[in-house]
């Protein structure tokens, strides 16, 4: 049986794929959630001695969300020493001024960025509560949840929700003493991923700060997914993990 089980969403590309590779080690069982599969990811993970259960799910689909989450949680081995949930999946869309939204786009954003994260956390906590194991949750948030940006009102709102949800869950888990799960809402910084491509493709009318993000790309100021993933893996392993529930990986 594995000594560590890691459940990771948004694992097919970008920061998520880098985290999957970074967490891979002997004794680690990875359960990844993504809309597609990547044969090279499986090869890389298994080459490092880990095992991989790649679940193909669309966490933005409200109609299938609960069923998919229950399937993933049921797949977790129940005899590990540590359980880690990394809620990484998310999207910046819709990037627009607030007078130009469509209901479906806003609903999709909240389903993926908030509802899926909340329900995965809920089912994870319930499934591991009776286990004699260390439990850790990382909700990948954003500086956008802590500082407003024109054109990102929906994204900012979803990430602010992630921060407040994490703070509230910490209050609940502290009441369980040493057995309580530890939780952090963690901003990863500005990472060179497909999300950044989407951000840079916006017009100044949609997103007035777009030129600043284009400049960061052109001047090499974006962090690489691999470097950020390595920092997050080290962060999750810290003895004091969870002591700061709203954090930024750039502080480390």
mmCIF file of C-alpha atoms in Angstrom:
data_model
loop_
_atom_site.group_PDB
_atom_site.id
_atom_site.type_symbol
_atom_site.label_atom_id
_atom_site.label_comp_id
_atom_site.label_asym_id
_atom_site.label_seq_id
_atom_site.Cartn_x
_atom_site.Cartn_y
_atom_site.Cartn_z
ATOM 1 C CA UNK A 1 0.000 0.000 0.000
ATOM 2 C CA UNK A 2 1.192 3.560 -0.631
ATOM 3 C CA UNK A 3 2.302 5.709 2.294
ATOM 4 C CA UNK A 4 0.997 8.874 0.599
ATOM 5 C CA UNK A 5 -2.094 9.429 -1.532
ATOM 6 C CA UNK A 6 -2.228 12.647 -3.561
ATOM 7 C CA UNK A 7 -5.462 13.739 -5.244
ATOM 8 C CA UNK A 8 -4.680 16.446 -7.802
ATOM 9 C CA UNK A 9 -7.052 18.327 -10.094
ATOM 10 C CA UNK A 10 -6.159 20.063 -13.347
ATOM 11 C CA UNK A 11 -3.271 17.666 -13.846
ATOM 12 C CA UNK A 12 -3.072 17.337 -17.617
ATOM 13 C CA UNK A 13 -1.036 20.466 -18.322
ATOM 14 C CA UNK A 14 0.649 23.522 -16.866
ATOM 15 C CA UNK A 15 1.202 23.736 -13.139
ATOM 16 C CA UNK A 16 -0.964 20.671 -12.486
ATOM 17 C CA UNK A 17 1.101 18.415 -14.742
ATOM 18 C CA UNK A 18 4.292 19.752 -13.186
ATOM 19 C CA UNK A 19 2.945 19.062 -9.690
ATOM 20 C CA UNK A 20 2.010 15.505 -10.660
ATOM 21 C CA UNK A 21 5.574 14.883 -11.764
ATOM 22 C CA UNK A 22 7.009 16.642 -8.706
ATOM 23 C CA UNK A 23 4.915 14.645 -6.224
ATOM 24 C CA UNK A 24 5.840 11.344 -7.890
ATOM 25 C CA UNK A 25 8.121 9.200 -5.727
ATOM 26 C CA UNK A 26 8.250 5.626 -4.436
ATOM 27 C CA UNK A 27 5.302 4.961 -2.121
ATOM 28 C CA UNK A 28 3.155 7.737 -3.601
ATOM 29 C CA UNK A 29 -0.178 6.991 -5.271
ATOM 30 C CA UNK A 30 -1.420 9.824 -7.471
ATOM 31 C CA UNK A 31 -5.072 10.237 -8.407
ATOM 32 C CA UNK A 32 -5.284 12.904 -11.072
ATOM 33 C CA UNK A 33 -8.385 14.627 -12.417
ATOM 34 C CA UNK A 34 -8.317 16.248 -15.836
ATOM 35 C CA UNK A 35 -10.376 16.573 -18.986
ATOM 36 C CA UNK A 36 -7.807 14.606 -20.972
ATOM 37 C CA UNK A 37 -5.009 12.084 -20.556
ATOM 38 C CA UNK A 38 -1.286 12.393 -21.146
ATOM 39 C CA UNK A 39 0.710 9.233 -21.836
ATOM 40 C CA UNK A 40 3.977 11.018 -21.125
ATOM 41 C CA UNK A 41 2.739 12.004 -17.658
ATOM 42 C CA UNK A 42 2.036 8.374 -16.774
ATOM 43 C CA UNK A 43 5.445 7.330 -18.039
ATOM 44 C CA UNK A 44 7.189 10.054 -16.048
ATOM 45 C CA UNK A 45 5.257 9.334 -12.848
ATOM 46 C CA UNK A 46 5.825 5.588 -13.016
ATOM 47 C CA UNK A 47 9.503 6.046 -13.875
ATOM 48 C CA UNK A 48 9.892 7.802 -10.517
ATOM 49 C CA UNK A 49 8.364 4.852 -8.660
ATOM 50 C CA UNK A 50 4.874 6.241 -8.053
ATOM 51 C CA UNK A 51 1.549 4.801 -9.171
ATOM 52 C CA UNK A 52 -1.052 6.755 -11.122
ATOM 53 C CA UNK A 53 -4.828 6.585 -11.387
ATOM 54 C CA UNK A 54 -5.738 9.117 -14.087
ATOM 55 C CA UNK A 55 -9.427 10.019 -13.925
ATOM 56 C CA UNK A 56 -10.892 11.786 -16.970
ATOM 57 C CA UNK A 57 -13.480 14.253 -15.667
ATOM 58 C CA UNK A 58 -14.788 17.711 -16.485
ATOM 59 C CA UNK A 59 -15.106 19.580 -13.201
ATOM 60 C CA UNK A 60 -16.851 22.474 -14.925
ATOM 61 C CA UNK A 61 -19.852 20.266 -15.774
ATOM 62 C CA UNK A 62 -22.346 20.774 -12.952
ATOM 63 C CA UNK A 63 -24.568 17.925 -14.161
ATOM 64 C CA UNK A 64 -21.889 15.261 -13.622
ATOM 65 C CA UNK A 65 -19.869 16.911 -10.863
ATOM 66 C CA UNK A 66 -21.149 15.006 -7.845
ATOM 67 C CA UNK A 67 -20.955 11.613 -9.553
ATOM 68 C CA UNK A 68 -17.417 12.256 -10.762
ATOM 69 C CA UNK A 69 -16.229 13.411 -7.354
ATOM 70 C CA UNK A 70 -17.734 10.367 -5.639
ATOM 71 C CA UNK A 71 -15.985 8.093 -8.155
ATOM 72 C CA UNK A 72 -12.637 9.735 -7.452
ATOM 73 C CA UNK A 73 -12.997 9.577 -3.686
ATOM 74 C CA UNK A 74 -14.048 5.918 -3.840
ATOM 75 C CA UNK A 75 -10.810 5.166 -5.702
ATOM 76 C CA UNK A 76 -8.598 6.356 -2.819
ATOM 77 C CA UNK A 77 -6.701 3.606 -0.981
ATOM 78 C CA UNK A 78 -7.663 3.650 2.691
ATOM 79 C CA UNK A 79 -4.458 2.577 4.469
ATOM 80 C CA UNK A 80 -1.996 5.370 3.701
ATOM 81 C CA UNK A 81 -0.173 7.457 6.278
ATOM 82 C CA UNK A 82 -0.821 10.788 4.545
ATOM 83 C CA UNK A 83 -3.597 12.080 2.285
ATOM 84 C CA UNK A 84 -3.093 15.229 0.234
ATOM 85 C CA UNK A 85 -5.740 17.040 -1.801
ATOM 86 C CA UNK A 86 -4.543 19.664 -4.278
ATOM 87 C CA UNK A 87 -7.427 21.657 -5.741
ATOM 88 C CA UNK A 88 -5.594 23.149 -8.703
ATOM 89 C CA UNK A 89 -8.139 23.170 -11.555
ATOM 90 C CA UNK A 90 -9.396 26.622 -12.459
ATOM 91 C CA UNK A 91 -10.016 29.118 -15.232
ATOM 92 C CA UNK A 92 -9.744 32.895 -15.557
ATOM 93 C CA UNK A 93 -12.683 33.238 -17.984
ATOM 94 C CA UNK A 94 -14.827 35.221 -18.448
ATOM 95 C CA UNK A 95 -12.401 38.101 -18.909
ATOM 96 C CA UNK A 96 -14.713 41.046 -19.526
ATOM 97 C CA UNK A 97 -16.180 44.166 -18.049
ATOM 98 C CA UNK A 98 -19.111 43.438 -15.745
ATOM 99 C CA UNK A 99 -21.710 44.731 -18.177
ATOM 100 C CA UNK A 100 -20.795 42.080 -20.741
ATOM 101 C CA UNK A 101 -21.294 38.741 -18.987
ATOM 102 C CA UNK A 102 -23.315 35.720 -20.074
ATOM 103 C CA UNK A 103 -25.036 33.648 -17.394
ATOM 104 C CA UNK A 104 -23.595 30.363 -18.667
ATOM 105 C CA UNK A 105 -20.017 31.677 -18.570
ATOM 106 C CA UNK A 106 -20.359 32.918 -14.999
ATOM 107 C CA UNK A 107 -21.983 29.658 -13.906
ATOM 108 C CA UNK A 108 -19.179 27.622 -15.463
ATOM 109 C CA UNK A 109 -16.543 29.736 -13.719
ATOM 110 C CA UNK A 110 -18.128 29.248 -10.322
ATOM 111 C CA UNK A 111 -18.685 25.528 -10.881
ATOM 112 C CA UNK A 112 -15.025 24.947 -11.742
ATOM 113 C CA UNK A 113 -13.311 27.453 -9.467
ATOM 114 C CA UNK A 114 -15.571 27.199 -6.420
ATOM 115 C CA UNK A 115 -18.207 24.447 -6.360
ATOM 116 C CA UNK A 116 -15.911 21.640 -7.526
ATOM 117 C CA UNK A 117 -13.235 22.716 -5.047
ATOM 118 C CA UNK A 118 -15.709 22.883 -2.169
ATOM 119 C CA UNK A 119 -17.292 19.527 -2.930
ATOM 120 C CA UNK A 120 -13.973 17.741 -3.444
ATOM 121 C CA UNK A 121 -12.831 19.119 -0.107
ATOM 122 C CA UNK A 122 -16.080 18.032 1.529
ATOM 123 C CA UNK A 123 -15.941 14.476 0.184
ATOM 124 C CA UNK A 124 -12.211 14.215 0.932
ATOM 125 C CA UNK A 125 -12.732 15.250 4.546
ATOM 126 C CA UNK A 126 -15.627 12.847 4.991
ATOM 127 C CA UNK A 127 -13.793 9.906 3.418
ATOM 128 C CA UNK A 128 -10.634 10.376 5.497
ATOM 129 C CA UNK A 129 -12.147 11.441 8.816
ATOM 130 C CA UNK A 130 -12.070 7.973 10.378
ATOM 131 C CA UNK A 131 -8.573 7.175 9.125
ATOM 132 C CA UNK A 132 -5.524 7.378 11.344
ATOM 133 C CA UNK A 133 -3.647 9.550 8.872
ATOM 134 C CA UNK A 134 -2.186 12.985 8.313
ATOM 135 C CA UNK A 135 -4.487 15.030 6.044
ATOM 136 C CA UNK A 136 -3.484 18.123 4.080
ATOM 137 C CA UNK A 137 -5.410 20.284 1.613
ATOM 138 C CA UNK A 138 -4.009 22.902 -0.749
ATOM 139 C CA UNK A 139 -6.472 25.125 -2.555
ATOM 140 C CA UNK A 140 -4.651 26.900 -5.364
ATOM 141 C CA UNK A 141 -5.887 30.464 -5.113
ATOM 142 C CA UNK A 142 -4.570 33.692 -6.602
ATOM 143 C CA UNK A 143 -3.498 37.171 -5.732
ATOM 144 C CA UNK A 144 -6.631 38.118 -7.685
ATOM 145 C CA UNK A 145 -8.668 36.944 -4.713
ATOM 146 C CA UNK A 146 -6.879 39.462 -2.519
ATOM 147 C CA UNK A 147 -6.567 42.472 -4.864
ATOM 148 C CA UNK A 148 -9.274 43.487 -7.337
ATOM 149 C CA UNK A 149 -8.550 43.828 -11.060
ATOM 150 C CA UNK A 150 -10.712 45.439 -13.723
ATOM 151 C CA UNK A 151 -11.926 42.790 -16.165
ATOM 152 C CA UNK A 152 -11.413 39.961 -13.699
ATOM 153 C CA UNK A 153 -14.406 40.550 -11.450
ATOM 154 C CA UNK A 154 -15.664 36.965 -11.769
ATOM 155 C CA UNK A 155 -12.203 35.435 -11.350
ATOM 156 C CA UNK A 156 -11.452 37.697 -8.383
ATOM 157 C CA UNK A 157 -14.778 36.749 -6.801
ATOM 158 C CA UNK A 158 -14.150 33.024 -7.203
ATOM 159 C CA UNK A 159 -10.656 33.210 -5.730
ATOM 160 C CA UNK A 160 -11.843 35.365 -2.828
ATOM 161 C CA UNK A 161 -14.422 32.643 -2.196
ATOM 162 C CA UNK A 162 -11.645 30.042 -2.135
ATOM 163 C CA UNK A 163 -9.728 32.058 0.454
ATOM 164 C CA UNK A 164 -12.724 32.501 2.743
ATOM 165 C CA UNK A 165 -13.797 28.872 2.371
ATOM 166 C CA UNK A 166 -10.303 27.759 3.375
ATOM 167 C CA UNK A 167 -10.272 30.048 6.409
ATOM 168 C CA UNK A 168 -13.643 28.723 7.544
ATOM 169 C CA UNK A 169 -12.662 25.073 7.083
ATOM 170 C CA UNK A 170 -9.532 25.670 9.131
ATOM 171 C CA UNK A 171 -11.689 26.933 12.009
ATOM 172 C CA UNK A 172 -13.737 23.734 11.825
ATOM 173 C CA UNK A 173 -10.741 21.415 11.634
ATOM 174 C CA UNK A 174 -8.933 23.070 14.539
ATOM 175 C CA UNK A 175 -11.777 21.828 16.726
ATOM 176 C CA UNK A 176 -10.704 18.252 15.907
ATOM 177 C CA UNK A 177 -7.310 18.792 17.523
ATOM 178 C CA UNK A 178 -4.358 16.818 16.186
ATOM 179 C CA UNK A 179 -6.619 14.729 13.958
ATOM 180 C CA UNK A 180 -7.994 17.746 12.125
ATOM 181 C CA UNK A 181 -7.037 18.234 8.507
ATOM 182 C CA UNK A 182 -4.718 21.117 7.703
ATOM 183 C CA UNK A 183 -5.712 23.468 4.908
ATOM 184 C CA UNK A 184 -4.058 26.317 3.010
ATOM 185 C CA UNK A 185 -5.274 28.625 0.263
ATOM 186 C CA UNK A 186 -2.064 29.133 -1.688
ATOM 187 C CA UNK A 187 -1.344 31.687 -4.408
ATOM 188 C CA UNK A 188 1.213 30.313 -6.900
ATOM 189 C CA UNK A 189 2.341 33.624 -8.345
ATOM 190 C CA UNK A 190 2.395 34.438 -12.052
ATOM 191 C CA UNK A 191 3.209 31.166 -13.815
ATOM 192 C CA UNK A 192 3.915 30.613 -17.513
ATOM 193 C CA UNK A 193 0.902 28.414 -18.360
ATOM 194 C CA UNK A 194 -1.984 28.304 -20.821
ATOM 195 C CA UNK A 195 -3.934 30.547 -18.452
ATOM 196 C CA UNK A 196 -1.367 33.260 -19.083
ATOM 197 C CA UNK A 197 -1.824 32.779 -22.828
ATOM 198 C CA UNK A 198 -5.553 33.379 -22.373
ATOM 199 C CA UNK A 199 -4.881 36.462 -20.258
ATOM 200 C CA UNK A 200 -2.535 37.968 -22.845
ATOM 201 C CA UNK A 201 -5.078 37.381 -25.611
ATOM 202 C CA UNK A 202 -7.598 39.748 -23.999
ATOM 203 C CA UNK A 203 -8.112 43.228 -25.393
ATOM 204 C CA UNK A 204 -7.370 46.328 -23.293
ATOM 205 C CA UNK A 205 -11.105 47.022 -23.306
ATOM 206 C CA UNK A 206 -11.754 43.649 -21.687
ATOM 207 C CA UNK A 207 -8.731 43.686 -19.376
ATOM 208 C CA UNK A 208 -6.937 47.034 -18.941
ATOM 209 C CA UNK A 209 -3.881 45.389 -17.333
ATOM 210 C CA UNK A 210 -3.177 43.161 -20.338
ATOM 211 C CA UNK A 211 -0.054 45.117 -21.366
ATOM 212 C CA UNK A 212 1.560 44.468 -17.987
ATOM 213 C CA UNK A 213 1.082 40.716 -18.421
ATOM 214 C CA UNK A 214 2.445 40.865 -21.963
ATOM 215 C CA UNK A 215 5.504 42.697 -20.631
ATOM 216 C CA UNK A 216 6.083 40.026 -17.968
ATOM 217 C CA UNK A 217 6.156 37.366 -20.675
ATOM 218 C CA UNK A 218 8.470 39.360 -22.932
ATOM 219 C CA UNK A 219 10.901 40.182 -20.117
ATOM 220 C CA UNK A 220 11.039 36.647 -18.702
ATOM 221 C CA UNK A 221 9.344 37.480 -15.412
ATOM 222 C CA UNK A 222 6.929 34.538 -15.449
ATOM 223 C CA UNK A 223 7.802 31.631 -13.186
ATOM 224 C CA UNK A 224 8.073 28.205 -14.806
ATOM 225 C CA UNK A 225 5.504 25.541 -13.836
ATOM 226 C CA UNK A 226 8.283 23.152 -12.804
ATOM 227 C CA UNK A 227 9.915 25.633 -10.425
ATOM 228 C CA UNK A 228 6.616 26.515 -8.765
ATOM 229 C CA UNK A 229 5.595 22.856 -8.536
ATOM 230 C CA UNK A 230 8.835 21.976 -6.758
ATOM 231 C CA UNK A 231 8.213 24.745 -4.231
ATOM 232 C CA UNK A 232 4.641 23.580 -3.622
ATOM 233 C CA UNK A 233 5.701 19.970 -3.032
ATOM 234 C CA UNK A 234 8.286 21.150 -0.491
ATOM 235 C CA UNK A 235 5.692 23.451 1.084
ATOM 236 C CA UNK A 236 3.181 20.621 1.527
ATOM 237 C CA UNK A 237 5.830 18.564 3.337
ATOM 238 C CA UNK A 238 6.627 21.292 5.881
ATOM 239 C CA UNK A 239 6.062 20.469 9.543
ATOM 240 C CA UNK A 240 4.280 23.798 9.987
ATOM 241 C CA UNK A 241 1.989 23.313 6.985
ATOM 242 C CA UNK A 242 -1.375 24.915 7.694
ATOM 243 C CA UNK A 243 -0.131 27.397 10.274
ATOM 244 C CA UNK A 244 -0.776 30.164 7.713
ATOM 245 C CA UNK A 245 -4.057 29.458 5.968
ATOM 246 C CA UNK A 246 -3.813 32.244 3.354
ATOM 247 C CA UNK A 247 -0.358 32.115 1.813
ATOM 248 C CA UNK A 248 1.713 32.801 -1.289
ATOM 249 C CA UNK A 249 4.388 30.415 -2.560
ATOM 250 C CA UNK A 250 6.505 33.417 -3.553
ATOM 251 C CA UNK A 251 7.199 33.894 0.173
ATOM 252 C CA UNK A 252 9.323 30.732 0.155
#
